[in-house]
Tab-separated table of C-alpha atoms in Angstrom:
chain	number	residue	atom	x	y	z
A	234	UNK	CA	-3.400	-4.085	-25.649
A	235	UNK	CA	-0.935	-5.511	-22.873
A	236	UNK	CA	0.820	-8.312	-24.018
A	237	UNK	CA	1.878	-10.425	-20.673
A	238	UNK	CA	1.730	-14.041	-19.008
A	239	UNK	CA	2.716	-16.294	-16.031
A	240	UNK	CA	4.969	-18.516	-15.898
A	241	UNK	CA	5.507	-20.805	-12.890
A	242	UNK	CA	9.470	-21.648	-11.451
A	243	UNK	CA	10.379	-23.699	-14.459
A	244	UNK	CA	9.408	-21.231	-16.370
A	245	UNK	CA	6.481	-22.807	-17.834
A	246	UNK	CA	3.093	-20.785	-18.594
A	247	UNK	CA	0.637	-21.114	-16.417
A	248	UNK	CA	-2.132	-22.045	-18.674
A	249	UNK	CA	-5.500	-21.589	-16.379
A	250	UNK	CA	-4.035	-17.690	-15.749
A	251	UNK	CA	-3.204	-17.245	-19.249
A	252	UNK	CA	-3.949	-14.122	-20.113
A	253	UNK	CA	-6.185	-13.045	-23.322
A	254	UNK	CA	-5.117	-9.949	-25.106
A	255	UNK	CA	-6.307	-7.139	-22.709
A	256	UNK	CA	-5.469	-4.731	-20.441
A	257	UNK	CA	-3.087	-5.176	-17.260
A	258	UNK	CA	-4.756	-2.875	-15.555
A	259	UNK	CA	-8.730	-3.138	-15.179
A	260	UNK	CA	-10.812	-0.711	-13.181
A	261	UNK	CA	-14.028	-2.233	-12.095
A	262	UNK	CA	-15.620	1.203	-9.603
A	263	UNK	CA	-18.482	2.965	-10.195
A	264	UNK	CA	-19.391	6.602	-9.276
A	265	UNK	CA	-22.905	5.460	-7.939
A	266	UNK	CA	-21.336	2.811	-5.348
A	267	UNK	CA	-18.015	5.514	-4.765
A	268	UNK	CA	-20.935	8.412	-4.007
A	269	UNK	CA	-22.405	7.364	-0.390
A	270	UNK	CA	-18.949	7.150	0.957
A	271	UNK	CA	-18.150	10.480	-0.724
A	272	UNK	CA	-21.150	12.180	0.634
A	273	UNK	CA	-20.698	10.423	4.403
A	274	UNK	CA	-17.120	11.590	3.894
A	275	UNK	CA	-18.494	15.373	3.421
A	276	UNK	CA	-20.740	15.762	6.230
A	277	UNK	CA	-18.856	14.026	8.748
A	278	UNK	CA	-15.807	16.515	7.525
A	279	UNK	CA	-18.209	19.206	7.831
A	280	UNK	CA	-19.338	18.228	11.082
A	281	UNK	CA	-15.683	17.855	12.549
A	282	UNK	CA	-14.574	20.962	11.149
A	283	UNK	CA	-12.164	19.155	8.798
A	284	UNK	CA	-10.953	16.698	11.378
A	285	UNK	CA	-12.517	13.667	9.277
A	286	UNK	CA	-11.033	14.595	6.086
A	287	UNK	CA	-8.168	12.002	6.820
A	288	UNK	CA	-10.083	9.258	7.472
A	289	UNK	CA	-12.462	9.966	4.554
A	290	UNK	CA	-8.984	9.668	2.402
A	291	UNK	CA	-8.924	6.021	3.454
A	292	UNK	CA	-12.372	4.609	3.182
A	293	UNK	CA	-12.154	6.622	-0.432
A	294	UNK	CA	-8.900	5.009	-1.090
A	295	UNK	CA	-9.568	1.736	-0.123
A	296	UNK	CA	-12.969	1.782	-2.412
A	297	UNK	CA	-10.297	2.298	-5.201
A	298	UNK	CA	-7.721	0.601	-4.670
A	299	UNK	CA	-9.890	-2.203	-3.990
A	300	UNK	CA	-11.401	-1.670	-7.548
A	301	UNK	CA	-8.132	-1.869	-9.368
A	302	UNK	CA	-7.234	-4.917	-11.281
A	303	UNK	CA	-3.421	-5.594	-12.164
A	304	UNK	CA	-3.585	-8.846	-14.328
A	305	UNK	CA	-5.551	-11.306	-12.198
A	306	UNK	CA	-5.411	-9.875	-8.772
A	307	UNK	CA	-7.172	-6.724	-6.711
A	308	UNK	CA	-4.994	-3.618	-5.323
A	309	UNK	CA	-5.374	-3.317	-1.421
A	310	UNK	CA	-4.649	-0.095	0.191
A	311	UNK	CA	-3.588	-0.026	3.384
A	312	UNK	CA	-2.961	2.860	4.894
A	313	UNK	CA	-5.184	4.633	7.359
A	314	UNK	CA	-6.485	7.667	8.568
A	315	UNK	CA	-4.524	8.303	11.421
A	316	UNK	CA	-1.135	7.748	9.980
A	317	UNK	CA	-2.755	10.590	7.864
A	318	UNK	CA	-3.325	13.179	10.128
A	319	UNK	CA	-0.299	12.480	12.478
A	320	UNK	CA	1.630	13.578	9.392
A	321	UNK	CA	-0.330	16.493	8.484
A	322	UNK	CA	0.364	17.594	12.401
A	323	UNK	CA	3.729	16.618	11.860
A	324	UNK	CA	3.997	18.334	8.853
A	325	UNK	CA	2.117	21.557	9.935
A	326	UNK	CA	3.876	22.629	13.283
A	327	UNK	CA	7.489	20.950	12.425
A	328	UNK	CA	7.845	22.408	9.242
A	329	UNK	CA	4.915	24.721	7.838
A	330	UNK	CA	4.694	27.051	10.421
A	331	UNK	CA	8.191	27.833	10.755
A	332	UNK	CA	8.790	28.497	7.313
A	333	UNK	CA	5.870	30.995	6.865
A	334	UNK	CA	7.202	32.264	10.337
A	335	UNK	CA	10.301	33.021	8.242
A	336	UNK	CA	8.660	34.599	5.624
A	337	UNK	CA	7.071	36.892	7.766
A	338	UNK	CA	10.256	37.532	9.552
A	339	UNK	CA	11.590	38.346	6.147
A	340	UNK	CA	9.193	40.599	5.672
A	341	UNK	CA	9.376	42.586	8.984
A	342	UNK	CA	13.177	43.014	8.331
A	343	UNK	CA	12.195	44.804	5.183
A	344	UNK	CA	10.197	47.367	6.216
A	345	UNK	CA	12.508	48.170	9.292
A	346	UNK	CA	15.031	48.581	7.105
A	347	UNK	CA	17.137	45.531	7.275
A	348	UNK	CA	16.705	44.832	3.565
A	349	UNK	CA	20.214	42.614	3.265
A	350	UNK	CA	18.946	40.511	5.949
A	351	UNK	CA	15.404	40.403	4.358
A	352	UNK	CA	17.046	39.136	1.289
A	353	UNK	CA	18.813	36.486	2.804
A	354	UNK	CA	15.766	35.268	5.009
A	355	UNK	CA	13.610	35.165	1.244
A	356	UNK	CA	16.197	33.033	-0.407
A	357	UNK	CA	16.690	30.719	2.472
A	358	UNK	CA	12.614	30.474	2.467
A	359	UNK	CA	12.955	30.637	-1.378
A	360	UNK	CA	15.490	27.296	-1.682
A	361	UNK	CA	13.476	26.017	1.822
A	362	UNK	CA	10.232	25.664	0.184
A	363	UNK	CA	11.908	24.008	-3.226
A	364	UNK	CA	13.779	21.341	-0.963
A	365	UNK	CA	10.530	20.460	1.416
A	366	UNK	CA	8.096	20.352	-1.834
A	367	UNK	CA	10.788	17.802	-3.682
A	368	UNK	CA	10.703	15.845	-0.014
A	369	UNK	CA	7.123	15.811	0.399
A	370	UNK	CA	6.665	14.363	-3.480
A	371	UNK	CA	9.121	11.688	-2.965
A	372	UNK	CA	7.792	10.529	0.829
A	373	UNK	CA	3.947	10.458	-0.647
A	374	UNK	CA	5.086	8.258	-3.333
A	375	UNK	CA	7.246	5.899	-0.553
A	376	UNK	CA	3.771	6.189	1.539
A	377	UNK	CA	1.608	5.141	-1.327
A	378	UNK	CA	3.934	1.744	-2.323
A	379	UNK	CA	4.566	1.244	1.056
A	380	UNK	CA	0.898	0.832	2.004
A	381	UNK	CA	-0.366	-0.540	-1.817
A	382	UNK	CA	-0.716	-4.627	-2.169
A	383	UNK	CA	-0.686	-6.735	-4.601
A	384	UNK	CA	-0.941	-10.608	-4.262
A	385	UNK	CA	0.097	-9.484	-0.238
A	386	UNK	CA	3.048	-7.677	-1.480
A	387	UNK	CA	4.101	-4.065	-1.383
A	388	UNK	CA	6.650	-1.537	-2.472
A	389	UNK	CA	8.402	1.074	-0.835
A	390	UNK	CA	12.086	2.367	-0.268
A	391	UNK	CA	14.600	2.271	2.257
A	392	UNK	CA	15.696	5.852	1.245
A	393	UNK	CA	14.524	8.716	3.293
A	394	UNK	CA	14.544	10.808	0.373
A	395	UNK	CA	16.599	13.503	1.971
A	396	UNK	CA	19.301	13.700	-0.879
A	397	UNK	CA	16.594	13.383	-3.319
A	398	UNK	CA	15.500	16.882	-1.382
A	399	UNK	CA	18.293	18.285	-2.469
A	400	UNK	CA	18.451	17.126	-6.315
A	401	UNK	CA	15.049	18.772	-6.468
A	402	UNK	CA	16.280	22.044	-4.898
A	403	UNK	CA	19.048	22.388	-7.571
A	404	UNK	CA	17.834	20.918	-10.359
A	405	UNK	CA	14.403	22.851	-9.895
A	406	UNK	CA	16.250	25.984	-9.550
A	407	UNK	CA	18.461	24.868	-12.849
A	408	UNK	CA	15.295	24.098	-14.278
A	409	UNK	CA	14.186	27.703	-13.784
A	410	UNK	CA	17.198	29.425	-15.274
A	411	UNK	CA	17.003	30.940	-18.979
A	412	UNK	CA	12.877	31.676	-18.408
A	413	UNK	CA	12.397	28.105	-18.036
A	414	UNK	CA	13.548	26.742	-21.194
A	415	UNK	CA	15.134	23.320	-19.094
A	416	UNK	CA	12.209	22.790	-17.342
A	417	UNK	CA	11.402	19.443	-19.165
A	418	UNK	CA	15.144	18.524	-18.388
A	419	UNK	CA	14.516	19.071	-14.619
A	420	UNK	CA	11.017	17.089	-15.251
A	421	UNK	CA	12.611	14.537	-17.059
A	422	UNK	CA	15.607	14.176	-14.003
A	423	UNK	CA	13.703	14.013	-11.011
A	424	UNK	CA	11.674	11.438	-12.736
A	425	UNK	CA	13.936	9.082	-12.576
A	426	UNK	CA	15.904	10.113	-9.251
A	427	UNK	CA	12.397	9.296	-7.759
A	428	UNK	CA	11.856	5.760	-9.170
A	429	UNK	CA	14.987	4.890	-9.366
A	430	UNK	CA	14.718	4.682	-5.549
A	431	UNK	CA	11.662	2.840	-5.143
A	432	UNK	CA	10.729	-0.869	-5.323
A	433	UNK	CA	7.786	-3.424	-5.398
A	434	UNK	CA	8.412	-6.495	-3.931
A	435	UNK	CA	11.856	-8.044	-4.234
A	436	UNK	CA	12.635	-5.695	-7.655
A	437	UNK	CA	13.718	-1.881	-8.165
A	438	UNK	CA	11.938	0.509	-10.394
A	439	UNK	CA	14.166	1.684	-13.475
A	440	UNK	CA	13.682	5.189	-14.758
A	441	UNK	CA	14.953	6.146	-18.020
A	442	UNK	CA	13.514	8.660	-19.332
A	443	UNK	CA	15.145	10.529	-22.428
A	444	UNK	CA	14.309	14.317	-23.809
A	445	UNK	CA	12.799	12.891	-27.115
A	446	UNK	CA	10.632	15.351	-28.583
A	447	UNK	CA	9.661	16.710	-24.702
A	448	UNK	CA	11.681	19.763	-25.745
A	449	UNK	CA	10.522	20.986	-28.854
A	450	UNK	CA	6.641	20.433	-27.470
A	451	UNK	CA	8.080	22.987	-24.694
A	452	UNK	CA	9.350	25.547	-26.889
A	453	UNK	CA	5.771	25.011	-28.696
A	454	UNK	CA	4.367	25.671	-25.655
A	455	UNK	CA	6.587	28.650	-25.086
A	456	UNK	CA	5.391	30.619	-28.809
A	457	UNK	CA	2.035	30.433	-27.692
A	458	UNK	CA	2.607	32.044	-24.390
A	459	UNK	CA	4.291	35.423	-26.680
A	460	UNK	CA	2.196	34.498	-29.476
A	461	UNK	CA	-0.709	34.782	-27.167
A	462	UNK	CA	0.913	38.399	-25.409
A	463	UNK	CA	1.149	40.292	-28.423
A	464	UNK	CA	-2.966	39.181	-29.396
A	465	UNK	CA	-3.862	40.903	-26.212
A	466	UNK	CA	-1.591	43.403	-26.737
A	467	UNK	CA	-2.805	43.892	-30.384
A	468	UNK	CA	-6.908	43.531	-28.928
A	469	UNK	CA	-5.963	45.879	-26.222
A	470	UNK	CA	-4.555	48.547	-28.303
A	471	UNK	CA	-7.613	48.384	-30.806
A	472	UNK	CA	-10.354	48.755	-28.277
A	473	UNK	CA	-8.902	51.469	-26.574
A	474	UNK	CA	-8.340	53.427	-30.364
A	475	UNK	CA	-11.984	52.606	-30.843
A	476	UNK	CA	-12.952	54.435	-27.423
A	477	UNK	CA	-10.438	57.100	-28.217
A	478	UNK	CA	-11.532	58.354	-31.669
A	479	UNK	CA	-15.520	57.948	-30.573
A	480	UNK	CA	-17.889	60.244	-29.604
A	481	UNK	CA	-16.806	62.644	-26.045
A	482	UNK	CA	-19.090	60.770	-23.390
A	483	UNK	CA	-19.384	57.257	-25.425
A	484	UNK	CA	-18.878	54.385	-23.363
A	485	UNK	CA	-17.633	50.610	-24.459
A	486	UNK	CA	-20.381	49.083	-25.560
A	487	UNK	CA	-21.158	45.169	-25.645
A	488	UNK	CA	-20.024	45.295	-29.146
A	489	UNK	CA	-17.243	46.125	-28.661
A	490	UNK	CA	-16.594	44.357	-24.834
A	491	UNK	CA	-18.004	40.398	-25.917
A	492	UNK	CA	-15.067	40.302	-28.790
A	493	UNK	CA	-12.463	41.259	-25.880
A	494	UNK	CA	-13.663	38.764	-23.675
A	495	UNK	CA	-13.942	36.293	-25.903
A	496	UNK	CA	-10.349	36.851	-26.903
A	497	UNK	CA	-9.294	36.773	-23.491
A	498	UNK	CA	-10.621	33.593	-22.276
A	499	UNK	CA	-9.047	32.510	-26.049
A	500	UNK	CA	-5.867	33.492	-24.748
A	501	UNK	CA	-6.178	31.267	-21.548
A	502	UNK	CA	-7.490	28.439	-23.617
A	503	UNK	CA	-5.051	28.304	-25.979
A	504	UNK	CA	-2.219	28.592	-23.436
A	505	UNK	CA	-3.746	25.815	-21.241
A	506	UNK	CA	-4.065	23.441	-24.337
A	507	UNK	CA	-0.229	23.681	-25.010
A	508	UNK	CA	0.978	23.351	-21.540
A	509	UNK	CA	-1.408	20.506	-21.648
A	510	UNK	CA	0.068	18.943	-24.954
A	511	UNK	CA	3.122	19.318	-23.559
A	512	UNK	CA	2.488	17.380	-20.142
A	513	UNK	CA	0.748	14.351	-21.851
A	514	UNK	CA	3.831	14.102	-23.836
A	515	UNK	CA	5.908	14.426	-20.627
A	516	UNK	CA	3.516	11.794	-19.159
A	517	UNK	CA	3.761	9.125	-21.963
A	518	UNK	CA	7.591	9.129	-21.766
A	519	UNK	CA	8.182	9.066	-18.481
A	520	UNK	CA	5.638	5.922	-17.774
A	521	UNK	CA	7.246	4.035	-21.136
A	522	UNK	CA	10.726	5.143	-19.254
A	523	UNK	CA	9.584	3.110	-16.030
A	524	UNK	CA	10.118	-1.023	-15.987
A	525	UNK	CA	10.002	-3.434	-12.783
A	526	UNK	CA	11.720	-6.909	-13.546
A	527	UNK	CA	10.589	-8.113	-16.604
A	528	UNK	CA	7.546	-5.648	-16.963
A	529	UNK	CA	7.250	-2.472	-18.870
A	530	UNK	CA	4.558	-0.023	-18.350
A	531	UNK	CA	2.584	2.554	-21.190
A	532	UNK	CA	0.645	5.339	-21.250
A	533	UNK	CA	-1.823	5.601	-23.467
A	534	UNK	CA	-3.556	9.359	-22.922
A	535	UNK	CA	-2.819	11.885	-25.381
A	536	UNK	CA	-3.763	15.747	-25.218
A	537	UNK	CA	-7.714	15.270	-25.966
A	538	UNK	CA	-7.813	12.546	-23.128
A	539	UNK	CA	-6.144	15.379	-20.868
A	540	UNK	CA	-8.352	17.836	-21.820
A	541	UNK	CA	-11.867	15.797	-22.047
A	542	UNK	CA	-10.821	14.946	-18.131
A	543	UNK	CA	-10.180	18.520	-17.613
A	544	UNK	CA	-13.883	20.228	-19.435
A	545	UNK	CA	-15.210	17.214	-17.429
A	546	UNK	CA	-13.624	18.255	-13.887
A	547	UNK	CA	-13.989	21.838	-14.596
A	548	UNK	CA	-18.184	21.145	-15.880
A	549	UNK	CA	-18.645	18.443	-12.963
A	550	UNK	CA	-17.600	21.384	-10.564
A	551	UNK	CA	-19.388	24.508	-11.937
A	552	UNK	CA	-22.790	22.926	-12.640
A	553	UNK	CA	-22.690	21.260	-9.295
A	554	UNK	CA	-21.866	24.322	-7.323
A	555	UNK	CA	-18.603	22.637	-6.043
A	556	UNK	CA	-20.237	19.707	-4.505
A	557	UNK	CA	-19.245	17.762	-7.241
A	558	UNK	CA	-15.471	18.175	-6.651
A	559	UNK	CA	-15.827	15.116	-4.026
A	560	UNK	CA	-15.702	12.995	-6.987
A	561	UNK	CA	-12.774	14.761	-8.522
A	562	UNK	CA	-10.374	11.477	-7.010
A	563	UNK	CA	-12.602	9.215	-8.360
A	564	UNK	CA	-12.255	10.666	-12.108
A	565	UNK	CA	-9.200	10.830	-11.794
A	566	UNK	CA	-7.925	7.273	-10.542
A	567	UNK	CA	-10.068	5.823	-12.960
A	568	UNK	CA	-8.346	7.859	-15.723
A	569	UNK	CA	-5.030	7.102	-14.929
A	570	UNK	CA	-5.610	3.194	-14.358
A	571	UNK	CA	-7.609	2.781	-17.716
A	572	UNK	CA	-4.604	4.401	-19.863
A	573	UNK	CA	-2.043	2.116	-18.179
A	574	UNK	CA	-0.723	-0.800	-19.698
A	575	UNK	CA	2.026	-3.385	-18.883
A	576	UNK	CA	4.098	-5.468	-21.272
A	577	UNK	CA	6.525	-8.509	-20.102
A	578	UNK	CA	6.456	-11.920	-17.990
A	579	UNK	CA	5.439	-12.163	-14.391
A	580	UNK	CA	7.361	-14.993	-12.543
A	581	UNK	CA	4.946	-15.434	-9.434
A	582	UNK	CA	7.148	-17.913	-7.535
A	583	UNK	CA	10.098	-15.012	-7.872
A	584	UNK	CA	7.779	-12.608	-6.179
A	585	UNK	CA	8.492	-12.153	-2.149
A	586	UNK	CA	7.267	-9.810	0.651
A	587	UNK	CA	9.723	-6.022	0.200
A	588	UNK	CA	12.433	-6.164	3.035
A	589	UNK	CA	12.016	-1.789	3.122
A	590	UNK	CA	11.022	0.395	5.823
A	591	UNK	CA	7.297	1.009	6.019
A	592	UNK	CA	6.920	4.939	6.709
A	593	UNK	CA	5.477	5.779	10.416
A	594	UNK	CA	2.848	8.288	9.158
A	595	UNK	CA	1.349	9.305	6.046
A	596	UNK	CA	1.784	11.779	3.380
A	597	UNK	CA	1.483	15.061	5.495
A	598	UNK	CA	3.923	17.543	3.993
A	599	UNK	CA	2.668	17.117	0.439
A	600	UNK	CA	-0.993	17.429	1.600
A	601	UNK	CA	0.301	20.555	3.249
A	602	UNK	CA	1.996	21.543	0.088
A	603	UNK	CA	-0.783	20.214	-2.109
A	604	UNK	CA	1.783	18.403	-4.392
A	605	UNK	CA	1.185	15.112	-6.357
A	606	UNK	CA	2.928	11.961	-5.532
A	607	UNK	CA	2.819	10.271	-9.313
């Protein structure tokens, strides 16, 4: 439970918005009045070849947001659809298209036999892409504060994020180095580079996330990925002896091809459940890392959470043919608001309008790059 009040400018609590035991953050939607905007949102996008998607991003957003209680006060979102797509232009013919005209540049040089050059034009697309994916995750999440209210106030940044471009060029690539072993480091870093940039109202975000236990759940993570090799290998090898010493002529039979399979999609399970363990760790540190003012914020989802919302997501779409991936947002908004909690005071006569820059256009290069903001 969130334990926070009021207080007024003498720092009295406010007694009529005193807060019982409960969480800070209340979701009140409900998939039945989220579904005719979701299916208005698919055949207009249908009908438009696409072109509506943008504006079905907002009326789906601002059903949400609307829906989202912090303390005692609704969420308004408001951003709209063509602040969307003028950044998804932008986004597309400034800076997508070049860089897979590069790549197929790169390419061309290769088989012509320019292979230095072709090397060259691969690492500059290489670093390029690393650089414009860190940009577009730090401009979605200005976009999103920038256009989010609360009590008529909203967050943002007056950063560009450029530098913050670089950091996650380098410390990506870092990241990478000895088979990935400092991933959670780089994780962990750009974390709080990101937040420590942003604000909500008159206050800064502070980021301090530590490596406490996030490595050894990697390296867990890690020994089921070779763990998981030498099965297959191990499976592999014992089918094909079982095939080898038959009968001339005999053919695998499904006694012998269901325990394979089996084993194989055992393989991927087993590897998705500890990358998973190891992300809701990553998540629960870095949201007990963040603070505003006098508020801190929790996570409360641990590795079944993750992977209930994941057999859910994965059931909702198969057994719907795909059509039910329209209410993939909708799962998953609701499942991040109701496993965040906020501890502290809230000083409402403190709280005035953010002085940053309000972004021109919306999050276009990390739709193009199909990157999360949060």
């Amino acid at each position: 439970m969130s334990d926070y009040h009021e207080y007024d400018g003498g720092g009295h609590a406010i007694d009529s918005q005193h807060i019982e035991p409960q969480s800070a953050f209340q979701f009140h939607g409900n998939w039945k009045e989220l579904a005719p905007i979701l299916f208005t949102n698919l055949l207009l996008t249908i009908v438009t070849l696409g072109f509506y998607r943008f504006w079905g991003t907002t009326r789906v957003r601002q059903y949400l947001w609307s829906q989202t209680q912090f303390i005692d006060d609704r969420l308004e979102w408001t951003g709209t659809g063509k602040e969307l797509f003028i950044g998804f232009m932008m986004a597309t013919f400034l800076i997508i298209v070049p860089l897979v005209g590069l790549q197929f540049l790169a390419q061309y040089l290769a088989v012509n036999g320019s292979a230095g050059l072709s090397s060259l034009l691969t690492v500059v697309f290489y670093f390029g892409f690393l650089y414009l994916s860190g940009f577009a995750i730090y401009r979605g999440l200005r976009y999103r504060l920038g256009r989010t209210y609360w009590r008529g106030i909203r967050g943002g940044s007056d950063d560009p994020g450029f530098s913050y471009g670089w950091a996650a060029t380098w410390k990506t690539f870092v990241g990478g180095m000895l088979l990935g072993i400092l991933v959670p480091w780089s994780m962990k870093e750009l974390w709080n580079d990101r937040w420590n940039r942003m604000s909500f109202g008159p206050h800064k975000f502070e980021s301090n996330v530590t490596m406490d236990g996030l490595l050894g759940r990697w390296l867990i993570a890690y020994a089921v990925i070779f763990a998981s090799i030498i099965g297959v290998v191990v499976i592999m090898a014992t089918l094909m002896a079982t095939i080898s010493f038959g009968d001339v002529g005999d053919v695998p039979n499904a006694a012998m091809i269901i325990p394979f399979i089996v084993a194989i999609f055992g393989v991927y399970f087993l590897i998705g459940l500890a990358f998973l363990a190891y992300y809701a760790l990553f998540y629960r540190s870095a949201v007990r890392g963040l603070s505003l003012h006098t508020l801190d914020f929790d996570f409360k989802a641990r590795t079944m959470d993750w992977l209930k919302l994941a057999i859910g997501d994965i059931a909702l779409v198969i057994f719907t043919l795909g059509i039910g991936s329209i209410f993939l947002s909708y799962r998953h908004w609701k499942f991040f608001i109701t496993h965040m909690e906020a501890y502290g005071e809230i000083n409402v006569d403190e709280l005035t309008q953010s002085k940053t820059e309000r972004s021109k256009h919306g999050e276009g290069l990390m739709d193009a790059f199909d990157v999360g903001a949060i």
